[in-house]
XYZ file of C-alpha atoms in Angstrom:
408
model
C 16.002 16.690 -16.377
C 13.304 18.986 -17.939
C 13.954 22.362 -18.244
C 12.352 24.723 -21.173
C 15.804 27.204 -20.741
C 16.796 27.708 -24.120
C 13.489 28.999 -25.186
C 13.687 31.855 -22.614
C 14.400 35.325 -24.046
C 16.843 35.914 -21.677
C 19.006 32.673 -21.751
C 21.810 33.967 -20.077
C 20.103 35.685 -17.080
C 18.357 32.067 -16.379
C 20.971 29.503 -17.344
C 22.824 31.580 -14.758
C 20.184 31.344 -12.244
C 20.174 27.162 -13.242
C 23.844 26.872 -12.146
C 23.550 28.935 -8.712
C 21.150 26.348 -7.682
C 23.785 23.661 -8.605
C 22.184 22.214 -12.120
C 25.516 21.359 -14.003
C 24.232 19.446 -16.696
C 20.378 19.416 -18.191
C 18.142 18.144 -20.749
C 16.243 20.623 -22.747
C 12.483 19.451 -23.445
C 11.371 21.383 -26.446
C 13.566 21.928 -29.870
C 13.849 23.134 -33.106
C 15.834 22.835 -36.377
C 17.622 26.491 -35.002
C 18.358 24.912 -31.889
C 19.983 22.237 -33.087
C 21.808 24.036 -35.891
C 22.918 26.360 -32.874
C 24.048 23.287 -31.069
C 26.096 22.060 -34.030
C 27.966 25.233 -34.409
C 27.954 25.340 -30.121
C 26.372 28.752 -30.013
C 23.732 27.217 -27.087
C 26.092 27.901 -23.802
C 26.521 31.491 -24.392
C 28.739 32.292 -21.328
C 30.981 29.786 -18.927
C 27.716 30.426 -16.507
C 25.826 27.530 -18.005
C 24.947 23.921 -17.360
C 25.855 21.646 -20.427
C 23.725 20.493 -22.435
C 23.345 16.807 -22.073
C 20.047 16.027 -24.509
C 17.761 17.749 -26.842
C 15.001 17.024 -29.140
C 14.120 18.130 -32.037
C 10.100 19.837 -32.891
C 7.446 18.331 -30.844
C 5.130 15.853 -32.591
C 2.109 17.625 -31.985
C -1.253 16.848 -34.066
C 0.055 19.570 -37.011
C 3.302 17.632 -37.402
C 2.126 13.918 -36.836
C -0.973 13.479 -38.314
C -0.146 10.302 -39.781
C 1.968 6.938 -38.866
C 3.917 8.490 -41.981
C 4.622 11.318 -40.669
C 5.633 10.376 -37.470
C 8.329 8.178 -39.197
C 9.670 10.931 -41.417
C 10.405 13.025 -38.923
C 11.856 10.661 -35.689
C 14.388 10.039 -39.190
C 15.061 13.667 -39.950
C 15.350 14.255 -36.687
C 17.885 12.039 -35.601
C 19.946 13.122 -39.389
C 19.671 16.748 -37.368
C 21.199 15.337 -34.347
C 18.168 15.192 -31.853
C 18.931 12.788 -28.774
C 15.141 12.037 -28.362
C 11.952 12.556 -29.275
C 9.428 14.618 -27.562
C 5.778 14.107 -27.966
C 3.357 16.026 -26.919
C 0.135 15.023 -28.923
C -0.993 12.785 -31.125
C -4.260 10.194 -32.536
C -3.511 6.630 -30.614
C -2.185 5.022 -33.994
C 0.148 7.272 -34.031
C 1.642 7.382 -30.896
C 2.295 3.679 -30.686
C 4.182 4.222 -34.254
C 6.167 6.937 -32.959
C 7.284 4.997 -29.628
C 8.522 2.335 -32.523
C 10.026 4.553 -34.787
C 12.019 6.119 -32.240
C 13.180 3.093 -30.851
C 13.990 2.049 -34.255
C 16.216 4.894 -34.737
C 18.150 4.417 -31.767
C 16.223 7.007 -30.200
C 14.600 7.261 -26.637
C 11.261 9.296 -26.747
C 9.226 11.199 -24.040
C 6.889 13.623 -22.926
C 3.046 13.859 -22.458
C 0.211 10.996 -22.816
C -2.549 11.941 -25.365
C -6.013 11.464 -24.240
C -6.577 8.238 -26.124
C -2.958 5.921 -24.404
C -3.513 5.202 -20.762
C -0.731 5.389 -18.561
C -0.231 1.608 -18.541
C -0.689 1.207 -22.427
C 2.026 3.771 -22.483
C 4.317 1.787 -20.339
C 3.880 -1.187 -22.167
C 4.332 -0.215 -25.498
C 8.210 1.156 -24.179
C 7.130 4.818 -23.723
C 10.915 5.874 -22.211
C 9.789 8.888 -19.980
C 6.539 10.187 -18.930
C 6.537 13.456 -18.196
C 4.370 16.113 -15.371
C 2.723 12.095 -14.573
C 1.494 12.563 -18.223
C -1.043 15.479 -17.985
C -4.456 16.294 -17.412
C -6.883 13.563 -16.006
C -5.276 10.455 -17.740
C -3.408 9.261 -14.654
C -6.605 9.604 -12.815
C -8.746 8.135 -14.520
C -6.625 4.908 -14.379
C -6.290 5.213 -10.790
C -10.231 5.613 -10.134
C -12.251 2.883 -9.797
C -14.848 4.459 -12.350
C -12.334 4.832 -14.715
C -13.590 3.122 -17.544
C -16.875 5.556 -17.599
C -14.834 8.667 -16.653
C -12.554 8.055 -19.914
C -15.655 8.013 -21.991
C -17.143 10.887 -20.529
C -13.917 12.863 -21.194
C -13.554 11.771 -24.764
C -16.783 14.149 -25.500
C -16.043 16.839 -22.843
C -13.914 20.078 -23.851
C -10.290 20.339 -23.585
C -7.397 21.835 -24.364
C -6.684 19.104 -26.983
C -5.797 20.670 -30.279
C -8.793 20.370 -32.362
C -8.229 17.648 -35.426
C -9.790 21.006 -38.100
C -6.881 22.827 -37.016
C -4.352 21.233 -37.217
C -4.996 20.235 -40.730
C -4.723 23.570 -41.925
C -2.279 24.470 -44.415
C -0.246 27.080 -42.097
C -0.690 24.942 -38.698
C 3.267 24.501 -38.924
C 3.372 27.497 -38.491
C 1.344 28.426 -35.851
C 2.380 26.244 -33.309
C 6.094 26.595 -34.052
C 8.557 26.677 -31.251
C 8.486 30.299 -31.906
C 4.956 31.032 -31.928
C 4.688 29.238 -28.585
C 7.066 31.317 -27.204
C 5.763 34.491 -28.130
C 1.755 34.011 -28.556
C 1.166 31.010 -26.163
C 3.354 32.419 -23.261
C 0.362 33.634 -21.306
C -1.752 30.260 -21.287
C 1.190 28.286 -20.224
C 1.603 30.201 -17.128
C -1.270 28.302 -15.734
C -3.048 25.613 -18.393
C -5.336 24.866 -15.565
C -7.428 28.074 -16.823
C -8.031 26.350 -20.095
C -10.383 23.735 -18.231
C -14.112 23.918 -18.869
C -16.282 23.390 -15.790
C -16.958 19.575 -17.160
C -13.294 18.883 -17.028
C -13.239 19.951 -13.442
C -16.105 17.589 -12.166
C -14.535 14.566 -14.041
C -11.606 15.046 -12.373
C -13.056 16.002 -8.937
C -14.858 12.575 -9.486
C -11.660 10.918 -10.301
C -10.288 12.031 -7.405
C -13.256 11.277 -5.296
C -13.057 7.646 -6.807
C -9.010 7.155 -6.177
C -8.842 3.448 -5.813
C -5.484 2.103 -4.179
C -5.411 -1.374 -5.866
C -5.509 0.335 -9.166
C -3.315 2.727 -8.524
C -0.796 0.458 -7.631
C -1.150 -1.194 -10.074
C -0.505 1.303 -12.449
C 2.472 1.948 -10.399
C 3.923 -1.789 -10.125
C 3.212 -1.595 -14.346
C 6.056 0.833 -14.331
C 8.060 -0.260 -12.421
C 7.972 -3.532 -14.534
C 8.432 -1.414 -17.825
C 10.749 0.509 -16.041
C 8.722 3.383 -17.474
C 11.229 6.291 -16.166
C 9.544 10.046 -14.864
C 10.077 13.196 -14.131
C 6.846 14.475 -12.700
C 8.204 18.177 -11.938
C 6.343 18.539 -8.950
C 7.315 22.367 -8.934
C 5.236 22.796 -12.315
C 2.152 20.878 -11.183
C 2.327 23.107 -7.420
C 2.536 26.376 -9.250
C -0.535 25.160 -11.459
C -2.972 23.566 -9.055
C -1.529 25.583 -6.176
C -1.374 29.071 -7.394
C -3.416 30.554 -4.567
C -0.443 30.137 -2.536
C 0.628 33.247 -0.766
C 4.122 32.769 -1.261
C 4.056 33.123 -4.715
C 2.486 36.218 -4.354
C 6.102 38.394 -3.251
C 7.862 35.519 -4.414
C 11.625 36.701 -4.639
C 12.199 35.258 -8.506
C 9.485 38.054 -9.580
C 12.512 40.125 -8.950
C 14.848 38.447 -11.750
C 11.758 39.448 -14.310
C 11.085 41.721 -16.420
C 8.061 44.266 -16.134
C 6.293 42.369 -18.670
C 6.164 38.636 -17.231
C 5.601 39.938 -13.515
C 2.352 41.658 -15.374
C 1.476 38.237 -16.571
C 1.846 36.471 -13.998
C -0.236 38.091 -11.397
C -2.728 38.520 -14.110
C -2.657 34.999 -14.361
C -2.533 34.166 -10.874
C -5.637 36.324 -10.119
C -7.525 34.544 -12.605
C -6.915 31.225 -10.338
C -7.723 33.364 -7.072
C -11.486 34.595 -9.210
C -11.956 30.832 -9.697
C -14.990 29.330 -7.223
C -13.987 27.860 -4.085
C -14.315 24.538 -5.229
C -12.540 24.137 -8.016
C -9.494 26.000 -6.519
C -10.291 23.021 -3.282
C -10.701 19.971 -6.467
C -7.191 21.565 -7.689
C -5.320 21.530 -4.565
C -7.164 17.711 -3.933
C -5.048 17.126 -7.704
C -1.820 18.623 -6.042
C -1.791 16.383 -3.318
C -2.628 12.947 -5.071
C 0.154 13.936 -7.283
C 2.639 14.121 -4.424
C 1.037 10.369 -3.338
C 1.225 8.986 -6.243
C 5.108 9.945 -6.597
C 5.592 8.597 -3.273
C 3.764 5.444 -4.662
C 6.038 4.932 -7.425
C 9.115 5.761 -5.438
C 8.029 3.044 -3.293
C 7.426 0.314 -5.984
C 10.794 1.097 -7.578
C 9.439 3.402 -10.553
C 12.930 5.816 -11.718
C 12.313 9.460 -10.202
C 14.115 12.242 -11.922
C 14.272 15.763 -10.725
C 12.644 18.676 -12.885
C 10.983 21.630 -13.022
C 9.602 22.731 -15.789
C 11.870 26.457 -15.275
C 13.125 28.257 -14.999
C 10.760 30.395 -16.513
C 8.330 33.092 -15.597
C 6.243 31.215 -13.045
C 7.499 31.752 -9.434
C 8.663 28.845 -7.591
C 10.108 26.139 -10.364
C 13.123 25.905 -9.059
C 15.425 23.310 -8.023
C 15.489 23.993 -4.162
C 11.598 23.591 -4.318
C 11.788 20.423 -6.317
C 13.386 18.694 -4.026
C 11.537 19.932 -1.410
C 8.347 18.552 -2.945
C 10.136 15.112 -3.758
C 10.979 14.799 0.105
C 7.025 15.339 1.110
C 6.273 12.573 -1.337
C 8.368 10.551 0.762
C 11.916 10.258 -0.913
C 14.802 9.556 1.568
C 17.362 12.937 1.066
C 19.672 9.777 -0.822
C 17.176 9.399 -3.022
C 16.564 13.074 -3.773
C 20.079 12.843 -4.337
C 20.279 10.136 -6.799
C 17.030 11.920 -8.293
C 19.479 14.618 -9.837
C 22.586 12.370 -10.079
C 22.788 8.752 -10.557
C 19.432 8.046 -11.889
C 19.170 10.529 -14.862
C 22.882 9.290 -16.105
C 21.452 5.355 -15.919
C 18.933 7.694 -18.392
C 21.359 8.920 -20.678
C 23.527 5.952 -20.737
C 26.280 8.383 -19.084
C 27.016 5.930 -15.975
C 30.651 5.876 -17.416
C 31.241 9.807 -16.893
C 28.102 11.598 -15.172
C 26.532 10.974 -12.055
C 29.426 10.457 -9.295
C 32.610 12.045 -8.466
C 35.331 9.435 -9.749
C 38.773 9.609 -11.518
C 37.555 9.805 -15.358
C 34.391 11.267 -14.704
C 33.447 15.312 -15.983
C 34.270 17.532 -13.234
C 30.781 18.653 -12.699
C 29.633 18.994 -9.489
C 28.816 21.132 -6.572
C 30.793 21.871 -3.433
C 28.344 22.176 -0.013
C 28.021 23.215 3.146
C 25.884 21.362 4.701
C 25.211 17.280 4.570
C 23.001 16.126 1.851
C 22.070 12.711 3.329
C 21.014 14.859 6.479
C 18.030 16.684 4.994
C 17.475 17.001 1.216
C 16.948 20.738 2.054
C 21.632 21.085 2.277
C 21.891 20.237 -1.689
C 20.317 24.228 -1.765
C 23.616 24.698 0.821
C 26.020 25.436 -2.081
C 29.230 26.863 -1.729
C 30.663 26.422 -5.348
C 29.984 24.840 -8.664
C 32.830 23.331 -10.209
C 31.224 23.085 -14.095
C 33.686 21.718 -16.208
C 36.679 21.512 -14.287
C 36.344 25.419 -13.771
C 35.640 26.546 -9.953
C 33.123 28.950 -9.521
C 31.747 30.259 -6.118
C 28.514 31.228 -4.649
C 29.024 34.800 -4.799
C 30.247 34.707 -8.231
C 27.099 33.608 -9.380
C 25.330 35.598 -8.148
C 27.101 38.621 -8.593
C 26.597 37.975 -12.124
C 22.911 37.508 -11.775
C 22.496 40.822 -9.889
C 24.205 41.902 -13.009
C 22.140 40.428 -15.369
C 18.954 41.223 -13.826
C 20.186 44.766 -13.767
């Protein structure tokens, strides 16, 4: 339920790799007028190796593209003329976030993605935010769940981030530069690892957030919703291979294999920037990592609407399914609910109870033959034997044989 796929340069090689690890049907997080022109004349699923396509949006509202309440309700309405099922936002001045949650509502239209700066989690949730995604980004979540919030939030309004500054995206060819395309091919480095763009000041706040983690608050935050049945998908994966990228196991990690000479450069480039970082903020990072993991285990708990994602598959090591649901199980889910994580929960999302989600006469015939019993350990939904993908059976070895293929 977030994957960045279709923005790979090698679709084929990874919507390939998506399917062996038994993802039949996913929602794409970032989008474009091509994409969804491609969509229209169904040139996204290159081969019968693919997951479908279930929901796309159209361009991020970033600060470039939503300056203004106007703008934001422009585009949610050319957007959904384009055929975008929901709205992704990434950034924007408060205003104009509450407007957008409106306008997409208004337009039929679920929206999602990160929390700006300025909307607390719990603002978020009340104003009907659909989705919150990576537990919204940055130190916003932590701040809320500190009991020196209030200060911290003021602190961080005047200390460096990797906010897009208001001059720039003002200027006449911001569009431009930080289309879907640019992103792809000049912004590909920093997303490996965001974490790098933190000043030193961004650090301590959130060391001192952490330091501060105050339960009542945080469940609070958590029971808020659960009441707003404020849905997530915190893609554990992405935030591990961010704040945990000292790992050794990503260092020989076996998906370095699948990329190409270029992206394995990057990435250990990339990594060894987090290794040169001092000892404690790597330790105030790791401190991040494992709140996260509480805090989905908190919302679990309180009845908050877990989806599975990763953020992948992409050219960071260890987004993957398998490792997803690894993560959900140490925050606490039963292997059921892992289950339902990547099943019945995200079709309640899409409104596809009637077709997606179960194994039932009427239902697509999506879904994934195993050997081993997923309501033993969550670990057996990696125990595939087959994917059937629309009605069509297709084995392990298949697969994979046309990975090897692909990758070769």
């Amino acid at each position: 339920m977030h994957t960045h796929v279709l923005q790979n340069e090698r679709p084929e090689l990874f919507l390939a790799t998506m399917l062996a690890e038994g993802t039949t049907g996913m929602r794409q997080m970032a989008g474009s007028d091509k994409l969804l022109d491609a969509r229209r004349q169904s040139r996204l699923e290159p081969t019968g190796y693919a997951p479908g396509l279930l929901a796309m949006p159209g361009a991020l509202l970033m600060p470039f593209n939503a300056k203004s309440i106007a703008d934001v309700e422009r585009l949610i309405a050319e957007q959904r003329r384009q055929g975008a099922d929901f709205i992704k936002i990434i950034d924007a001045d408060r205003e104009v976030f509450f407007a957008a949650v409106d306008a997409a509502h208004s337009n039929g239209m679920r929206i999602a993605g990160h929390l700006p700066p300025s909307v607390t989690a719990a603002e978020a949730a009340a104003a009907g935010m659909d989705c919150i995604e990576h537990l919204g980004t940055g130190g916003n979540v932590w701040f809320q769940t500190s009991s020196d919030g209030a200060a911290l939030r003021t602190e961080a309004d005047h200390a460096e981030s990797g906010r897009i500054p208001g001059w720039l995206s003002g200027l006449p060819f911001a569009d431009h530069l930080f289309s879907t395309d640019f992103v792809q091919q000049r912004v590909k480095k920093m997303l490996l690892n965001p974490a790098l763009l933190d000043s030193a000041e961004t650090v301590a706040l959130l060391r001192r957030a952490l330091d501060s983690f105050d339960e009542d608050a945080a469940q609070h935050l958590v029971d808020a919703f659960a009441r707003h049945k404020t849905w997530h998908t915190p893609t554990l994966v992405r935030l591990r291979t961010q704040y945990r990228a000292d790992d050794p196991a990503y260092a020989d990690h076996p998906w370095l294999s699948l990329l190409s000479d270029e992206d394995r450069r990057d990435f250990h480039a990339t990594r060894d920037r987090f290794l040169d970082l001092p000892a404690d903020t790597r330790a105030t990072y790791h401190d991040c990592y494992d709140m996260s993991v509480r805090l989905v285990g908190m919302m679990h708990t309180a009845g908050v609407p877990i989806m599975a994602g990763t953020d992948g598959p992409s050219a960071s090591p260890g987004q993957d399914l398998a490792s997803e649901f690894r993560e959900l199980a140490a925050a606490g889910l039963r292997p059921l609910d892992v289950l339902r994580s990547a099943t019945t929960v995200p079709a309640a999302y899409l409104n596809r109870t009637h077709d997606l989600g179960a194994v039932d006469v009427g239902f697509k015939a999506n879904f994934l033959l195993l050997d081993a019993d997923p309501l033993a350990s969550a670990d057996n939904l990696s125990q595939i034997a087959a994917v059937i993908r629309a009605g069509h059976f297709i084995a392990r070895d298949e697969i994979r044989s046309l990975i090897d293929q692909l990758v070769g």
